Amino acid sequence: MGRLLKLREAHKTDAPGTCSVVWAHDGCHLATSCASDTEVLIHDLSAPPPGRSGSTAGGSPVILRHHKEGVTAIALGPMAGPLASGSFDHSVKLYSFPVGSFQGNVTRFTLPIKSLAFNKSGSLLAAAGDDDGIKLISTIDLTISRVLKGHRGPVTGLSFDPKHDYLASIDSFGTVIYWELSTGKQLHTLKSVAPNYNSDSSVLNTLSWRPDGEMLAVPGLRNDVVMYDRDTGEKLFNLRGDHEKSVCSFCWSPNGKYLATSGLDKQVLIWDVDLKQDIERQKFEERICGLSWKPVGNSLAVIDAMGRFGIWENPVPVSMKSPTEGVVLNEPHPLFEDEDEEEVLGKGISCYSGSLDDSIEKGSGDFSPISRKRVKKRGPFFDEGEEVLQEIDSRKRRKESENKRGDGEIRERGARMQDAFQAGSTPPQQGKRRFLCYNLLGCVTSLENDGFSHVEVDFHDTGRGPRVPSMTDYFGFTMAALNEKGCVLANPCKGEKNMSTLMYRPFGSWANNSEWSMRFELEEVKVVALGKNWVAAVTSRNFLRIFSESGLQMHILSVNGPVVAAAGSGDLLAVVTHASDCLSSGDQVLEIKVFNINEATQTISGRLPLTPCSHLTWLGFSEDGRLGSFDSKGNLRVYSDQFGGSWLPVFSADKARKSEDDNYWIVGFNATKLFCIVCKSPESYPSVMPKPVLTILEFSSPLASSDLGADEVENEFMMTNLQLSEIRKKIKDMEAFGLDVTALDDEAFSLEVKLDRCILKLIASCCHSDRLVRATELARLLSTQKSLKGAITIVTASKLPILQEKFSTILEERMLDDLKTPEPIPTGRSNGKTAYSVQLPVRLSPMMEKTPDLNNRAPNTIKPQIKSSPATETLKLVKAHSSTQENLAQGEDISKERELGSKLEKLATLVKGKGNATCEVAGKEVGSSATGNVKPELKIPINPFARVKKVT
C-alpha cells in the first residue's frame, strides 16, 4: 500500500451521500457533484497549486448552479462532448465542457434521477432514476428516441456497450438487464445478481462495460465483482479479494487491463483483471463512491461520500504495464466518419497521441461544444434520434454478415456451464438473514455479524421436530440440508490453506458429543444432501463422498462431470452433473443419476431434460419418494416409470402465473400439488423476515388447445391417470413383498371413481362438439357398468341415437364378460374368523385395471335393451352358491354363507321386477331382512352378477 491519500473538500455535506467524479478526455479537467449540493464543479488540473505536487485540483473551479436540489448524477460525452447532470429536482440539464455554459434542459422525470450515461459516439444520452423507465435522448435535437421499461425498482446504473449494440442497466434490487439498442427489447435479464440497496438510497448499484466491450462488470453478492459475457449474459469469472463488505463502485482503466473497485469497507483495490489478483489498495476515512481513471497517464480520481476528492498517483505499480498502454487515442470521431483527422482538428476537437503536456500544447484549453448544424449537414442519419438506432441496427447486421462461416451459420460464443447450487438456499445479503436451506420440513438460516455467523434451525410444525439451539458459525457456512434427524452444513474453500468444511448436527443422540465435521484441503464442497442414516457431499474434484450418520466414511464415488445439484430422501440420492459443455444455443447438457445408498445400487441414469435456453433451479423428492426438477423457464417435471422411465411435465408457470411480476421459488411437491413461495419481481427468492407465505398450486400439464374446449377436464384426466398409474405400481411392488395394501387400494378406488367422472364430462363435451368417434373411445375407458349407463344417459339427452346404440353395445359386451366368473382369490384369516365381502367382477379398461364406481347409489334411470333370459339369471345364482358348496365339503361353518344365499334369492326376485338392485352390506341388511350379520369393508351397489370372496 502506498502513502495515505489526502482528500480535498469540494462539496459541503452533513451526511454521507452519493457523489460523482468524471475525468475529461483531455486529462486536464475534472467534474464533481454531490447529492447534498446543488452545484456541479469543473476543476482545471492543468496548473497545480503552489507548493503542491498536484495531488488535487489547482485553481478555482467553474461552478454550475442550475439545479434546485442536490445533483445525483453526472456524465461526460466523448472528446469535447457536453456535460450532463441529473438531480433530485427530476431534471436533466446539459452544459458545454469545460466552459460550463448552460445549453438547456434535456428532459424531466416524475421522480429523482439516479444515473446518466453517454454512448461512445455521444449521440445518445441514457437517463434513469426512480421512474419505471430509461429514456434514450438524442443529443443532436434533444428528442426522446425511446423509453425502455422492464425494471421493477429504481435504476441506479447505466452503461453503453462500446460496440454500440447494447445498453446495460442495474436497479437497486440487484437486477441487471441487457437492452438491444436496435429494437429496444430485453436481451438478457439477470435477477438479483447484485446487492439489494433498495432500503439505503445513499448507496447505488453500478455496472460498467470493459473498454473492448467483451464483458460487463457487476458488483457481486459475496463482496466481489462478477464478470458477465457480452453476448450470452453468462457468468465468466469473479474478482474476490480483501473487500470485507460489498463493492459499491468501480471503474475500468482505459486499456481494460485494470479495474479499480471501492467497497462499503472504505477500501479501494486495484485489480489486474487477467491475473484476477488485487495489486494495490488504499484505505480511506469514508466510503469512496466515485472513481475515474485518467485517460492518459497513471492516475485515478476518487471522491468520497462526504464530497471530498483527490487524485491517486500511480495506482498501478510503475513496474507493471501502464493502464493506458495500447490505447489508440487518435481514432476519428464516430460522428465524423466522412471527415479526415485534419478536418476534425480544425474544428478545435482534440485528438491526442502522446503525453499530457503535448495534449495541452495542442489544445486551446477552451473547447466549444459540437455544432449541431454542422453535424446535421455532415451526418444526415443523425437528424432524428430514431435514425441513430437504425444505424446501430445496420452496423450490427454488417457485423453478423462478416462473421458468417462458409456454411452460412453465424459463429456464436459458447454459453457458460451452470454453477453448482444448493436447492432451497438464497444468496447472501449484507446485514440480512438468509436461508441456507428451506424445505417442507423446516429451514436453516444464517446471519453474518463481525466475521462470524449465527445459524438457526426452525421447523414449520414444532411438534414434528425438536427445538434446536442456535449455533455460532466460525466457518462461514453457505449451504445446508435438513431432515427429521439432523442437518448438514458446508462452506466453500477459504483461509490460507484453502480448506472447505462439512459439518453434521444430529438433533437427538444418546451420546453427548455426536456432532462431527470433516475438512477438505484444496477441495471445495459444492452441494450437500441428507437421507436415511447417511450424509452426502459432492466436491470440486467430482467426488461423491458418502458418510454414515455417525461420521464414518462409507463410500467415495467419481461423478462424470462438475456437479450442479443434489437431493436426498430415504435411501435415495439424486445427483445432477454436467454431461458436456453447453450447446451453441446456450442449452445446458445435464446428466442425472439416482443411487440407492442402502443397497449400493444405481436406480436411474440418463439425461435431465430442460426447457430450451434454461437452467436448473431446483431438484428434490416428494414425501412419497418421487423425483422432480424445476427449471428457470418455470416448468416442473417428475420422473415416472412409464415408457421405460420418462420425465413428465406436470406444471408450467406460464399458465399458472396470475401476474407478470410473479416468480415461483420452489419448496416441494406431492402427488397433485406444487408448494412454492411467490416472489414479486424483481425479487426471485424470499427474505427470512417477514416469514414467507407458502402457496399451493395445482399441477397443470402443458396441453395443446383442444377442439373440445374442456382444457381443465382434460388436464384433470391426465393428472388422475398419472396418479392412478403410480398407485398401481406401488400396490404391485408392495404385494410382491407381501405387505398390506389396504390403504393404497382405497386410494386407488377413489382415483378410479374420479377418473370415470372426468371421462363422463369429456363424453358430454364430445357430444356437444360432434366428436362421436372420440366419445366412443372414451366410453370404452369407463370402468363400471354404472358409469356406462351414465354415458348412455348423456347421449340420450343429446339426441344421438347412433351413439346411444354404440354405447349400448359396449355395455352388453361388458355385462356378458362379467358372466365369466373369475378364479377364487385365496385370502387369510383375521383373529380366527373368516370375513366375506361382495366383489364386483368388472372388465378392466384398456388403460389400466379399474375398480367399480361405488359412490353413486342413485337408482338407474336408463335400462338398456339387452336380451337376457331367466335361464341366464338362474345360471348366475347357481355360480354364486358354488363357494358355499365347496366350504360345506371342507366341513366349515357355513351359516353365514346360507344367510348370504337367502339374500341372493331375494335379490333374484328383485331382478325380475326391476332389472337391478342395490345392496348395502356394511352394517345394513339387504331388502327388509334382519338376519344377516356380515360386515364387509366396503359399501357397494351390486348387480345380480356379483360373486363372493373371502377377505381378511
Short mmCIF file of C-alpha atoms in Angstrom, two decimals, residues 400-733:
data_model
loop_
_atom_site.label_atom_id
_atom_site.label_comp_id
_atom_site.label_asym_id
_atom_site.label_seq_id
_atom_site.Cartn_x
_atom_site.Cartn_y
_atom_site.Cartn_z
CA GLU A 400 -23.11 -10.59 -38.37
CA SER A 401 -22.58 -10.83 -42.11
CA GLU A 402 -18.82 -10.60 -41.62
CA ASN A 403 -18.90 -13.35 -39.00
CA LYS A 404 -20.69 -15.84 -41.24
CA ARG A 405 -18.89 -19.07 -41.99
CA GLY A 406 -18.73 -20.88 -45.28
CA ASP A 407 -21.80 -22.95 -44.39
CA GLY A 408 -23.85 -19.84 -43.76
CA GLU A 409 -24.04 -20.22 -39.97
CA ILE A 410 -23.18 -17.39 -37.62
CA ARG A 411 -20.49 -18.12 -35.08
CA GLU A 412 -21.75 -17.84 -31.54
CA ARG A 413 -19.87 -17.65 -28.32
CA GLY A 414 -20.29 -20.77 -26.21
CA ALA A 415 -22.55 -20.37 -23.19
CA ARG A 416 -21.13 -20.89 -19.74
CA MET A 417 -21.92 -24.06 -17.84
CA GLN A 418 -24.25 -23.58 -14.90
CA ASP A 419 -22.63 -23.26 -11.49
CA ALA A 420 -23.46 -25.62 -8.64
CA PHE A 421 -26.29 -24.54 -6.33
CA GLN A 422 -27.98 -25.82 -3.17
CA ALA A 423 -31.73 -26.20 -3.59
CA GLY A 424 -33.64 -24.14 -1.05
CA SER A 425 -30.82 -21.69 -0.32
CA THR A 426 -30.76 -17.95 -1.02
CA PRO A 427 -27.83 -15.63 -1.85
CA PRO A 428 -26.17 -13.70 0.98
CA GLN A 429 -27.21 -10.10 1.62
CA GLN A 430 -25.26 -7.64 3.68
CA GLY A 431 -26.75 -7.33 7.17
CA LYS A 432 -29.69 -9.63 6.44
CA ARG A 433 -30.50 -13.18 7.45
CA ARG A 434 -30.50 -15.70 4.60
CA PHE A 435 -31.75 -19.25 4.03
CA LEU A 436 -29.12 -21.97 3.89
CA CYS A 437 -31.95 -24.49 3.41
CA TYR A 438 -35.73 -24.25 3.12
CA ASN A 439 -37.98 -27.26 2.56
CA LEU A 440 -41.38 -28.59 3.61
CA LEU A 441 -39.99 -29.71 6.96
CA GLY A 442 -38.31 -26.51 8.11
CA CYS A 443 -35.46 -24.12 7.41
CA VAL A 444 -31.86 -23.35 8.32
CA THR A 445 -30.98 -19.64 8.41
CA SER A 446 -27.76 -17.70 8.88
CA LEU A 447 -26.91 -14.11 9.78
CA GLU A 448 -23.39 -12.78 9.34
CA ASN A 449 -22.07 -10.48 12.03
CA ASP A 450 -18.49 -9.27 12.61
CA GLY A 451 -16.70 -12.10 10.86
CA PHE A 452 -18.87 -14.96 12.09
CA SER A 453 -22.48 -16.08 11.67
CA HIS A 454 -25.41 -17.23 13.78
CA VAL A 455 -27.12 -20.36 12.41
CA GLU A 456 -30.65 -21.29 13.48
CA VAL A 457 -32.81 -24.34 12.69
CA ASP A 458 -36.62 -23.98 12.77
CA PHE A 459 -39.37 -26.48 11.97
CA HIS A 460 -42.63 -25.35 10.38
CA ASP A 461 -44.52 -27.78 12.65
CA THR A 462 -42.93 -27.52 16.08
CA GLY A 463 -44.43 -30.85 17.06
CA ARG A 464 -42.68 -32.66 14.24
CA GLY A 465 -39.10 -31.84 15.19
CA PRO A 466 -37.19 -30.97 18.36
CA ARG A 467 -36.16 -27.49 19.36
CA VAL A 468 -32.59 -26.99 18.13
CA PRO A 469 -30.40 -24.40 19.85
CA SER A 470 -28.75 -21.76 17.65
CA MET A 471 -25.10 -22.19 16.72
CA THR A 472 -22.24 -19.76 16.29
CA ASP A 473 -20.67 -20.38 12.90
CA TYR A 474 -16.98 -19.56 12.55
CA PHE A 475 -16.62 -21.38 9.21
CA GLY A 476 -18.94 -19.24 7.06
CA PHE A 477 -21.42 -21.95 6.02
CA THR A 478 -23.26 -21.17 2.77
CA MET A 479 -25.32 -24.34 2.21
CA ALA A 480 -27.29 -26.85 4.26
CA ALA A 481 -29.66 -29.83 4.05
CA LEU A 482 -32.31 -30.70 6.64
CA ASN A 483 -34.40 -33.73 7.63
CA GLU A 484 -36.11 -35.01 10.79
CA LYS A 485 -32.94 -36.43 12.32
CA GLY A 486 -30.37 -33.69 11.69
CA CYS A 487 -28.83 -31.14 9.37
CA VAL A 488 -25.59 -30.95 7.40
CA LEU A 489 -23.76 -27.69 6.66
CA ALA A 490 -20.82 -26.84 4.40
CA ASN A 491 -18.79 -23.86 3.27
CA PRO A 492 -16.62 -23.09 0.21
CA CYS A 493 -12.85 -23.00 0.39
CA LYS A 494 -11.47 -20.17 2.49
CA GLY A 495 -8.48 -19.25 4.59
CA GLU A 496 -4.79 -19.55 3.91
CA LYS A 497 -4.99 -23.32 3.49
CA ASN A 498 -7.93 -23.03 1.10
CA MET A 499 -9.99 -25.58 3.06
CA SER A 500 -13.67 -26.48 2.92
CA THR A 501 -15.62 -27.80 5.92
CA LEU A 502 -18.52 -30.27 6.18
CA MET A 503 -20.42 -30.49 9.49
CA TYR A 504 -23.30 -32.72 10.61
CA ARG A 505 -25.53 -31.86 13.59
CA PRO A 506 -27.87 -34.63 14.81
CA PHE A 507 -30.98 -33.46 16.64
CA GLY A 508 -31.06 -36.35 19.08
CA SER A 509 -28.48 -38.86 20.26
CA TRP A 510 -27.68 -40.93 23.34
CA ALA A 511 -24.10 -39.61 23.21
CA ASN A 512 -23.25 -36.08 24.29
CA ASN A 513 -20.72 -35.33 21.56
CA SER A 514 -22.44 -36.69 18.45
CA GLU A 515 -21.72 -33.71 16.20
CA TRP A 516 -18.90 -34.23 13.68
CA SER A 517 -17.08 -32.38 10.93
CA MET A 518 -14.74 -33.11 8.01
CA ARG A 519 -12.13 -30.83 6.42
CA PHE A 520 -11.12 -30.90 2.75
CA GLU A 521 -7.88 -29.25 1.72
CA LEU A 522 -7.75 -27.92 -1.86
CA GLU A 523 -11.18 -29.49 -2.40
CA GLU A 524 -14.39 -27.50 -2.16
CA VAL A 525 -17.80 -28.83 -1.15
CA LYS A 526 -20.26 -27.78 -3.86
CA VAL A 527 -23.56 -29.37 -2.72
CA VAL A 528 -24.78 -31.48 0.22
CA ALA A 529 -27.66 -33.92 0.77
CA LEU A 530 -29.22 -35.93 3.61
CA GLY A 531 -31.07 -39.23 3.72
CA LYS A 532 -31.90 -42.13 5.98
CA ASN A 533 -28.78 -42.68 8.11
CA TRP A 534 -26.39 -41.13 5.57
CA VAL A 535 -24.82 -37.78 4.64
CA ALA A 536 -23.52 -36.94 1.16
CA ALA A 537 -21.34 -34.18 -0.28
CA VAL A 538 -20.20 -33.61 -3.88
CA THR A 539 -16.94 -31.69 -4.24
CA SER A 540 -14.98 -29.71 -6.79
CA ARG A 541 -12.85 -32.78 -7.56
CA ASN A 542 -16.01 -34.51 -8.89
CA PHE A 543 -16.06 -36.80 -5.85
CA LEU A 544 -19.29 -38.02 -4.31
CA ARG A 545 -18.46 -38.60 -0.65
CA ILE A 546 -20.93 -40.60 1.44
CA PHE A 547 -20.75 -40.71 5.23
CA SER A 548 -22.75 -42.56 7.82
CA GLU A 549 -24.83 -40.65 10.35
CA SER A 550 -22.03 -41.03 12.90
CA GLY A 551 -19.35 -39.70 10.53
CA LEU A 552 -17.94 -42.96 9.17
CA GLN A 553 -16.59 -42.50 5.64
CA MET A 554 -18.53 -45.17 3.74
CA HIS A 555 -18.10 -44.56 0.01
CA ILE A 556 -16.19 -42.26 -2.37
CA LEU A 557 -17.52 -42.28 -5.94
CA SER A 558 -16.48 -40.32 -9.01
CA VAL A 559 -19.19 -38.47 -10.89
CA ASN A 560 -18.98 -37.84 -14.63
CA GLY A 561 -18.70 -34.06 -14.56
CA PRO A 562 -18.95 -30.87 -12.49
CA VAL A 563 -21.89 -31.13 -10.10
CA VAL A 564 -24.94 -28.88 -10.45
CA ALA A 565 -27.27 -30.05 -7.65
CA ALA A 566 -28.05 -32.97 -5.34
CA ALA A 567 -31.03 -34.09 -3.25
CA GLY A 568 -31.74 -36.95 -0.87
CA SER A 569 -34.77 -38.77 0.54
CA GLY A 570 -34.80 -42.04 2.44
CA ASP A 571 -32.36 -44.40 0.76
CA LEU A 572 -32.29 -42.40 -2.49
CA LEU A 573 -29.69 -39.82 -3.51
CA ALA A 574 -30.05 -37.85 -6.78
CA VAL A 575 -27.01 -36.11 -8.27
CA VAL A 576 -27.09 -33.82 -11.33
CA THR A 577 -23.84 -33.14 -13.19
CA HIS A 578 -22.76 -31.58 -16.47
CA ALA A 579 -22.55 -34.19 -19.23
CA SER A 580 -20.67 -31.87 -21.59
CA ASP A 581 -20.12 -28.24 -22.47
CA CYS A 582 -23.17 -26.16 -23.30
CA LEU A 583 -24.59 -26.29 -26.80
CA SER A 584 -24.14 -23.35 -29.15
CA SER A 585 -27.78 -22.45 -28.48
CA GLY A 586 -26.94 -21.97 -24.80
CA ASP A 587 -28.72 -25.13 -23.64
CA GLN A 588 -27.24 -26.91 -20.64
CA VAL A 589 -26.40 -30.60 -21.11
CA LEU A 590 -27.07 -32.24 -17.75
CA GLU A 591 -26.98 -35.82 -16.54
CA ILE A 592 -28.78 -37.27 -13.52
CA LYS A 593 -28.06 -40.37 -11.50
CA VAL A 594 -30.09 -41.75 -8.60
CA PHE A 595 -28.36 -44.03 -6.11
CA ASN A 596 -29.85 -46.34 -3.51
CA ILE A 597 -27.37 -45.85 -0.68
CA ASN A 598 -28.62 -48.75 1.43
CA GLU A 599 -28.38 -51.27 -1.41
CA ALA A 600 -25.35 -49.63 -3.09
CA THR A 601 -27.13 -49.66 -6.44
CA GLN A 602 -27.95 -47.14 -9.18
CA THR A 603 -31.65 -46.92 -9.99
CA ILE A 604 -31.77 -44.09 -12.56
CA SER A 605 -29.18 -42.86 -15.03
CA GLY A 606 -29.75 -40.57 -18.00
CA ARG A 607 -30.06 -37.04 -19.30
CA LEU A 608 -32.03 -34.46 -17.34
CA PRO A 609 -34.42 -32.65 -19.70
CA LEU A 610 -34.67 -28.86 -19.52
CA THR A 611 -36.65 -26.25 -21.39
CA PRO A 612 -34.53 -24.73 -24.20
CA CYS A 613 -32.30 -21.85 -23.09
CA SER A 614 -32.98 -22.54 -19.42
CA HIS A 615 -31.05 -23.84 -16.45
CA LEU A 616 -31.89 -25.97 -13.43
CA THR A 617 -33.17 -24.05 -10.39
CA TRP A 618 -34.49 -26.78 -8.06
CA LEU A 619 -34.12 -30.52 -7.51
CA GLY A 620 -35.84 -32.63 -4.86
CA PHE A 621 -38.03 -35.52 -3.80
CA SER A 622 -41.66 -35.54 -2.72
CA GLU A 623 -42.62 -37.15 0.59
CA ASP A 624 -43.59 -40.34 -1.23
CA GLY A 625 -40.20 -40.54 -2.96
CA ARG A 626 -40.99 -39.09 -6.40
CA LEU A 627 -38.13 -37.16 -8.02
CA GLY A 628 -38.79 -33.75 -9.53
CA SER A 629 -36.86 -30.89 -11.18
CA PHE A 630 -37.73 -27.26 -11.87
CA ASP A 631 -36.04 -25.05 -14.48
CA SER A 632 -35.67 -21.31 -14.94
CA LYS A 633 -38.50 -21.21 -17.51
CA GLY A 634 -40.97 -22.32 -14.83
CA ASN A 635 -41.51 -25.98 -15.81
CA LEU A 636 -41.73 -28.77 -13.23
CA ARG A 637 -41.01 -32.33 -14.35
CA VAL A 638 -41.43 -35.51 -12.31
CA TYR A 639 -39.82 -38.84 -13.02
CA SER A 640 -42.13 -41.75 -13.87
CA ASP A 641 -41.54 -45.40 -14.71
CA GLN A 642 -43.91 -45.08 -17.65
CA PHE A 643 -42.41 -45.78 -21.06
CA GLY A 644 -39.32 -47.29 -19.51
CA GLY A 645 -38.58 -44.23 -17.36
CA SER A 646 -39.60 -40.76 -18.53
CA TRP A 647 -39.77 -37.18 -17.24
CA LEU A 648 -43.32 -35.90 -17.34
CA PRO A 649 -44.09 -32.14 -17.35
CA VAL A 650 -46.75 -31.56 -14.71
CA PHE A 651 -46.60 -27.81 -14.10
CA SER A 652 -45.99 -24.69 -16.19
CA ALA A 653 -45.52 -21.33 -14.51
CA ASP A 654 -46.66 -19.53 -17.67
CA LYS A 655 -50.15 -20.99 -17.28
CA ALA A 656 -50.33 -20.66 -13.50
CA ARG A 657 -48.87 -17.15 -13.24
CA LYS A 658 -51.53 -14.58 -12.40
CA SER A 659 -49.21 -11.62 -12.91
CA GLU A 660 -46.05 -10.99 -14.88
CA ASP A 661 -44.43 -9.96 -11.61
CA ASP A 662 -44.86 -13.42 -10.06
CA ASN A 663 -41.72 -15.52 -9.62
CA TYR A 664 -42.06 -19.02 -8.16
CA TRP A 665 -39.43 -20.13 -5.63
CA ILE A 666 -39.94 -23.87 -5.27
CA VAL A 667 -40.15 -25.57 -1.87
CA GLY A 668 -41.53 -29.05 -2.72
CA PHE A 669 -44.39 -31.02 -4.25
CA ASN A 670 -46.66 -34.01 -3.69
CA ALA A 671 -48.78 -36.19 -5.97
CA THR A 672 -51.01 -33.37 -7.21
CA LYS A 673 -49.72 -30.02 -5.91
CA LEU A 674 -46.70 -27.75 -6.04
CA PHE A 675 -45.58 -25.90 -2.92
CA CYS A 676 -43.78 -22.64 -3.56
CA ILE A 677 -43.26 -19.09 -2.37
CA VAL A 678 -44.46 -16.39 -4.77
CA CYS A 679 -41.93 -13.56 -5.05
CA LYS A 680 -42.80 -10.30 -6.71
CA SER A 681 -40.41 -9.13 -9.41
CA PRO A 682 -37.62 -8.15 -9.31
CA GLU A 683 -37.17 -10.46 -6.30
CA SER A 684 -36.59 -14.08 -7.31
CA TYR A 685 -36.16 -15.51 -3.81
CA PRO A 686 -37.79 -14.83 -0.43
CA SER A 687 -36.40 -12.99 2.57
CA VAL A 688 -36.32 -14.58 6.01
CA MET A 689 -38.26 -11.74 7.59
CA PRO A 690 -41.15 -11.36 7.30
CA LYS A 691 -41.81 -15.08 7.33
CA PRO A 692 -42.52 -16.35 3.79
CA VAL A 693 -46.06 -17.44 2.92
CA LEU A 694 -46.33 -20.87 1.30
CA THR A 695 -48.51 -21.02 -1.81
CA ILE A 696 -50.10 -24.24 -3.07
CA LEU A 697 -50.65 -24.62 -6.83
CA GLU A 698 -52.39 -27.44 -8.65
CA PHE A 699 -50.46 -29.40 -11.26
CA SER A 700 -51.25 -28.43 -14.82
CA SER A 701 -49.97 -30.31 -17.87
CA PRO A 702 -48.85 -28.25 -20.89
CA LEU A 703 -51.78 -29.44 -23.01
CA ALA A 704 -52.48 -28.22 -26.51
CA SER A 705 -55.64 -26.19 -27.02
CA SER A 706 -58.28 -28.84 -27.64
CA ASP A 707 -61.20 -28.61 -30.04
CA LEU A 708 -63.44 -29.73 -27.17
CA GLY A 709 -62.93 -26.55 -25.17
CA ALA A 710 -62.53 -28.60 -21.99
CA ASP A 711 -58.88 -28.00 -21.14
CA GLU A 712 -59.41 -28.18 -17.38
CA VAL A 713 -61.20 -31.53 -17.62
CA GLU A 714 -58.53 -32.95 -19.93
CA ASN A 715 -55.84 -31.80 -17.52
CA GLU A 716 -57.70 -33.46 -14.62
CA PHE A 717 -58.00 -36.64 -16.70
CA MET A 718 -54.24 -36.75 -17.39
CA MET A 719 -53.21 -35.93 -13.83
CA THR A 720 -55.61 -38.50 -12.33
CA ASN A 721 -54.48 -41.12 -14.81
CA LEU A 722 -50.83 -40.46 -13.91
CA GLN A 723 -51.56 -40.60 -10.20
CA LEU A 724 -53.50 -43.84 -10.56
CA SER A 725 -50.64 -45.36 -12.52
CA GLU A 726 -48.22 -44.55 -9.69
CA ILE A 727 -50.60 -46.04 -7.08
CA ARG A 728 -50.99 -49.25 -9.12
CA LYS A 729 -47.22 -49.58 -9.33
CA LYS A 730 -46.89 -49.19 -5.56
CA ILE A 731 -49.58 -51.80 -4.95
CA LYS A 732 -47.81 -54.22 -7.24
CA ASP A 733 -44.45 -53.65 -5.54
#
